[in-house]
Short mmCIF file of C-alpha atoms in Angstrom, two decimals:
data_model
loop_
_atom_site.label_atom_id
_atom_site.label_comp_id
_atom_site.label_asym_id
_atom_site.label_seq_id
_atom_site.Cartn_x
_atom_site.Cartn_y
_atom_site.Cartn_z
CA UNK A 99 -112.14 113.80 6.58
CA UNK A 100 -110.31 111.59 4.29
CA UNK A 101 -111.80 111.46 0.74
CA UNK A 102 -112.36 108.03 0.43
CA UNK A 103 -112.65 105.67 3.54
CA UNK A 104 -112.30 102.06 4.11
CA UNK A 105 -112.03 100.40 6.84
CA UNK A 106 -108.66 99.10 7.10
CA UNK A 107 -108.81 95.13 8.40
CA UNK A 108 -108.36 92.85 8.47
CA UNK A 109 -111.11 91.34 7.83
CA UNK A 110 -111.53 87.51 8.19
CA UNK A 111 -113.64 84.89 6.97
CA UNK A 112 -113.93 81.62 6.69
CA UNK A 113 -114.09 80.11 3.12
CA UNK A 114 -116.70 79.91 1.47
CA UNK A 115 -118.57 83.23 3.91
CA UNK A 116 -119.79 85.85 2.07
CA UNK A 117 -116.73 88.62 2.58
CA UNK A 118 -118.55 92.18 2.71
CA UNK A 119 -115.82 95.64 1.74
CA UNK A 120 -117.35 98.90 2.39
CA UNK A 121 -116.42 102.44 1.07
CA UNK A 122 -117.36 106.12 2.05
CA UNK A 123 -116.31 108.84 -0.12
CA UNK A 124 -116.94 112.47 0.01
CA UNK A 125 -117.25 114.48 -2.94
CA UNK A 126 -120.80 114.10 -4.54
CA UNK A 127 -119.27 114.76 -7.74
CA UNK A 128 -117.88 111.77 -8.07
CA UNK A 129 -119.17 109.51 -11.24
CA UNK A 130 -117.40 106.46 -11.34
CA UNK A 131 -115.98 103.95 -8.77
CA UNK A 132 -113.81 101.14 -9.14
CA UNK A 133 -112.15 97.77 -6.62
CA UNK A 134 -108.91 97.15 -7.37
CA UNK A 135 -107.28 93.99 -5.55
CA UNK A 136 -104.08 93.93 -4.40
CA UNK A 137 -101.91 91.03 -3.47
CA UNK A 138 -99.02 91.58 -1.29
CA UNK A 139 -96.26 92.65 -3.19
CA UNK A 140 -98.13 93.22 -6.36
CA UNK A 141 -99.75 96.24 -7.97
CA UNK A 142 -103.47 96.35 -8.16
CA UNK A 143 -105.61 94.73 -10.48
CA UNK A 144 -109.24 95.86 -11.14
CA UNK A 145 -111.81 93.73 -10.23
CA UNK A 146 -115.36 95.65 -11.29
CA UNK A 147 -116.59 99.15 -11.68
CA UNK A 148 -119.83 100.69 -11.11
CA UNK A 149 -121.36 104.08 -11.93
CA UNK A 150 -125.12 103.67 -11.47
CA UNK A 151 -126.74 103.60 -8.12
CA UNK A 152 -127.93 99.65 -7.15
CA UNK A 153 -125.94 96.27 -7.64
CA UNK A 154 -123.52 95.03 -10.25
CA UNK A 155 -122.49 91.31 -10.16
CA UNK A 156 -119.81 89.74 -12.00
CA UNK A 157 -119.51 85.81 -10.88
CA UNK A 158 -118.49 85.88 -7.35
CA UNK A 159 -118.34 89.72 -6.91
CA UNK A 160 -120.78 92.09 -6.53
CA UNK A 161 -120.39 95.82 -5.94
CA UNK A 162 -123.25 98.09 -4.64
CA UNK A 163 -123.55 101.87 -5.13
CA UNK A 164 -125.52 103.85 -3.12
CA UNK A 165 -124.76 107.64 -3.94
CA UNK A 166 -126.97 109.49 -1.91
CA UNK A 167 -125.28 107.83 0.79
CA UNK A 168 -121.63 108.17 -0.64
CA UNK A 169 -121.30 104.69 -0.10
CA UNK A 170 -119.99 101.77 -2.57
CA UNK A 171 -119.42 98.22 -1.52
CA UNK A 172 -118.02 94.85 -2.83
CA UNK A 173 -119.35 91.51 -1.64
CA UNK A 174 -117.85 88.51 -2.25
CA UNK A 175 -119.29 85.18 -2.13
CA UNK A 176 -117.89 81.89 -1.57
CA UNK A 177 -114.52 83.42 -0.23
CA UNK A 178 -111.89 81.47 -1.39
CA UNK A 179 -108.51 81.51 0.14
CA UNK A 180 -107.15 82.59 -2.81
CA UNK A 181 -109.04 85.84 -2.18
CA UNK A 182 -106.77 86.95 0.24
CA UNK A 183 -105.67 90.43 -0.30
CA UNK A 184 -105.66 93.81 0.45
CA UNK A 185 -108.70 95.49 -1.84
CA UNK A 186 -108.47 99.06 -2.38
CA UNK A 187 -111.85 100.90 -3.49
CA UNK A 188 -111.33 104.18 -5.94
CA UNK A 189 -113.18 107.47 -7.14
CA UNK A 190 -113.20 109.37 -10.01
CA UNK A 191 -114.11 112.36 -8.63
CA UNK A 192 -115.44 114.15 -11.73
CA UNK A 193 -114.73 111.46 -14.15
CA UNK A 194 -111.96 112.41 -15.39
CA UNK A 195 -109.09 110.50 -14.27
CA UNK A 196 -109.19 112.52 -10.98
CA UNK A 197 -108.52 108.89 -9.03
CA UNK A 198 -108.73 108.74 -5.29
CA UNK A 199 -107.75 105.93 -3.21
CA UNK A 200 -108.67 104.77 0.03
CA UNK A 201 -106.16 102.75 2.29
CA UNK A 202 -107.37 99.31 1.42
CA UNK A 203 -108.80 96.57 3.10
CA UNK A 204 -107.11 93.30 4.02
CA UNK A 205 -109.36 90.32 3.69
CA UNK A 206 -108.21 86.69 4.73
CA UNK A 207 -109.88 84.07 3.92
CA UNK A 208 -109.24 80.99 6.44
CA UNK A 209 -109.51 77.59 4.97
CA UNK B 143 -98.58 92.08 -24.55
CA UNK B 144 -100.84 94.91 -23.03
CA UNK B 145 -98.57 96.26 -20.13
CA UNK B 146 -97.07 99.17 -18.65
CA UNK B 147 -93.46 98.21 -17.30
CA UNK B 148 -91.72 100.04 -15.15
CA UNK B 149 -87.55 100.30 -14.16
CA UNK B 150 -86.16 99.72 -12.17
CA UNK B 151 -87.93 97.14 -10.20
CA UNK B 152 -85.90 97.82 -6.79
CA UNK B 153 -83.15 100.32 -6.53
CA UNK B 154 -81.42 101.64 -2.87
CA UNK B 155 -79.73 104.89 -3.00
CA UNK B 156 -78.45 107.26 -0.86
CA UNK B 157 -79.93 111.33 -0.32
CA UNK B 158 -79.04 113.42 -2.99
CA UNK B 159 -78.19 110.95 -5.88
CA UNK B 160 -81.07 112.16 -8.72
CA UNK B 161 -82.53 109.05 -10.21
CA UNK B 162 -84.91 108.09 -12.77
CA UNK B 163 -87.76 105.36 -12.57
CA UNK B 164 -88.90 104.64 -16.08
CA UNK B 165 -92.61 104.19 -17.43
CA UNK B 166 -93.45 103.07 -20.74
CA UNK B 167 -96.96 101.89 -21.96
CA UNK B 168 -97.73 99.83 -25.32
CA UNK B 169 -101.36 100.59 -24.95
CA UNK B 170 -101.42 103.58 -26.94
CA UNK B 171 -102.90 105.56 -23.86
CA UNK B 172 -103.33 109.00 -23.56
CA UNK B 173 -103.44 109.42 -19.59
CA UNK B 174 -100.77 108.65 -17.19
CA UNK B 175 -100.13 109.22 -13.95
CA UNK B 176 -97.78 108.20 -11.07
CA UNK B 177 -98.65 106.74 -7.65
CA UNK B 178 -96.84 106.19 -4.12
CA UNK B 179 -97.93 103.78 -1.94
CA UNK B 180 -97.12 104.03 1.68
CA UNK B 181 -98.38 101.67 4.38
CA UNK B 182 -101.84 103.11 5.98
CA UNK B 183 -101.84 105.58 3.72
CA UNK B 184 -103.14 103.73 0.37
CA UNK B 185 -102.07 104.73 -3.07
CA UNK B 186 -101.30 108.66 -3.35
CA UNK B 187 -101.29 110.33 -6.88
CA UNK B 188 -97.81 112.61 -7.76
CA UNK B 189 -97.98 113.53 -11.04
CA UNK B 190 -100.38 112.55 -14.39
CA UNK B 191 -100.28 114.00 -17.65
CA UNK B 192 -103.47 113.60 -19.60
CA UNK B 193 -101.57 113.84 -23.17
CA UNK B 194 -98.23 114.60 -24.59
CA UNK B 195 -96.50 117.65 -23.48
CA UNK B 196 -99.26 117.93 -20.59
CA UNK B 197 -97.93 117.38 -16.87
CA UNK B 198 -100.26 118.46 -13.59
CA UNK B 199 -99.24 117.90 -10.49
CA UNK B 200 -101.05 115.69 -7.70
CA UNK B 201 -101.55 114.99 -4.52
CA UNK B 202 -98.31 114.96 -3.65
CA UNK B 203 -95.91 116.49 -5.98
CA UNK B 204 -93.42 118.14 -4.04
CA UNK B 205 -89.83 116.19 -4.36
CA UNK B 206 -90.39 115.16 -7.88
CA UNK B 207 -90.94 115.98 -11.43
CA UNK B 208 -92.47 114.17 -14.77
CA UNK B 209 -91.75 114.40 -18.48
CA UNK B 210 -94.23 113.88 -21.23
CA UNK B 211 -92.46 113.84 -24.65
CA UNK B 212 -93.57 110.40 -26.02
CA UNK B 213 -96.90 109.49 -25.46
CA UNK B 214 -95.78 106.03 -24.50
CA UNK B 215 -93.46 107.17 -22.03
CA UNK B 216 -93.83 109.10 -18.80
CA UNK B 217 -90.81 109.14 -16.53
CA UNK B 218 -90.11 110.22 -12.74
CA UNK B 219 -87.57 112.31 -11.77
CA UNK B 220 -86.09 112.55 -8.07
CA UNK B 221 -83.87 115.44 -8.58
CA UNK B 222 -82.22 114.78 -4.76
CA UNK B 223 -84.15 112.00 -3.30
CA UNK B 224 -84.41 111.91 0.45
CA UNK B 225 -85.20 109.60 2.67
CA UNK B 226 -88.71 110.38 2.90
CA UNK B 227 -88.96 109.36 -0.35
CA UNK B 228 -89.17 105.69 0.39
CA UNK B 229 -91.90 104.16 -0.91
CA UNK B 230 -93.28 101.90 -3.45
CA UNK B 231 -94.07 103.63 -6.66
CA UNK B 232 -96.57 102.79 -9.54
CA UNK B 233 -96.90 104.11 -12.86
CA UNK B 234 -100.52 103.51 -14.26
CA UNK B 235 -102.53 104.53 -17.72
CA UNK B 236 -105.32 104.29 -19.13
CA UNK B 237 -107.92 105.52 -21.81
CA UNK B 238 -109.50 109.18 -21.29
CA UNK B 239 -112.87 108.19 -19.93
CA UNK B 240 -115.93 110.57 -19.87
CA UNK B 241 -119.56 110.59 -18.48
CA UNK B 242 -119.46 106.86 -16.48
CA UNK B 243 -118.01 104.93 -18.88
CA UNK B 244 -115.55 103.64 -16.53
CA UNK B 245 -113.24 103.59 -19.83
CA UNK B 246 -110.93 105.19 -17.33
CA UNK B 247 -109.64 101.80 -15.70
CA UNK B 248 -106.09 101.99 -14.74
CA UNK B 249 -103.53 99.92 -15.73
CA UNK B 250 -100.59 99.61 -13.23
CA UNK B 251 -97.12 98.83 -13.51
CA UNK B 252 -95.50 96.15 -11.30
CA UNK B 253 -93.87 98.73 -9.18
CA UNK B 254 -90.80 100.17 -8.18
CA UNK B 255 -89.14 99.96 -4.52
CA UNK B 256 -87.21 102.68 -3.93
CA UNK B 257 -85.04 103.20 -0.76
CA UNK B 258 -83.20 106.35 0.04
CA UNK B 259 -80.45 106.20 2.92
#
């Protein structure tokens, strides 16, 4: 079992859909979780963290933590084209810059 | 500007020739750490070095080695690079974070394509 699981895409929606990224991770250590976004060709750029269990929203994006279900998600609302990318979902596994990756999930947005 | 740059951006080279991809940070960051991406396979960590003068190995370490003498510089070493090498490489820092403070956001270089023939 990988450490950290996304599902890989793509994932389409039309603009202005709600676009909906889901994580799994493994280790219930883990403390603090991050989405990155990467644009093809680019290296990634964080988007939010969150470390407590519930919902964090910043404008468009919101990321929800649920540890007792090792699972972290990112919603994204009015999906703009421009949000096309691949977005890659992270885990500091004891919070201390022990980073794991999953593969990333490609989201198109279709005018 | 707050950036980690990495060089060179793109380099082709053939098995055997060592090489060097360069990492320097103006942050004043104590962690680093190098990444290789690889298609399905997401980012994979090599090497990081929490301070100056301290190097641990990742992920996947075998093939290369790091340096830590400056703390604003942290550079990769492929001593004979082979093909399986090829990849796209990041360099990343960031803060040392502790207890959920998420201080421990990485910032990423704009990457390095390396080829090995």
């Amino acid at each position: 079992q990988k450490e950290v699981e996304q599902n890989s895409g793509p994932l389409s929606v039309p603009e202005g859909a709600i676009a909906s990224l889901n994580c799994t991770y493994s280790d219930r250590g883990s403390q603090s979780f991050f989405w990155y976004r990467q644009y093809s060709g680019k290296s990634p750029e964080l988007i939010m963290f969150i470390y407590s269990n519930g919902d964090k929203e910043d404008g468009r994006f919101t990321a929800q933590l649920n540890k007792a279900s090792q699972y972290v998600s990112l919603l994204i609302r009015d999906s703009q084209p421009s949000d096309s990318a691949t977005y890659l979902c992270a885990v500091d596994v004891w919070d201390n810059n022990d980073m794991r990756f999953g593969a990333g999930t490609r989201l198109t947005v279709k005018p | 500007e707050a950036q980690v740059t990495q060089n060179p951006r793109y380099l082709i080279t053939v098995t055997g020739k060592k090489l060097t991809v360069t990492c320097s940070q103006n942050m004043n960051h104590e962690y680093m750490s190098w990444y290789r991406q690889d298609p399905g396979l997401g980012l994979r960590q090599i090497y990081y070095s929490m301070n100056v003068e301290v190097t641990d190995k990742g992920d996947v370490p075998e093939g290369y080695k790091v340096s830590r003498k400056e703390k604003r510089n942290f550079p990769l070493i492929l001593e004979s690079p082979s093909p399986n090498q090829t990849s796209l490489y990041f360099c990343a820092s960031s803060t040392q974070g502790t207890g959920g403070s998420g201080a421990n956001v990485l910032t990423f270089g704009a990457g390095s394509r390396l080829t090995v023939l």
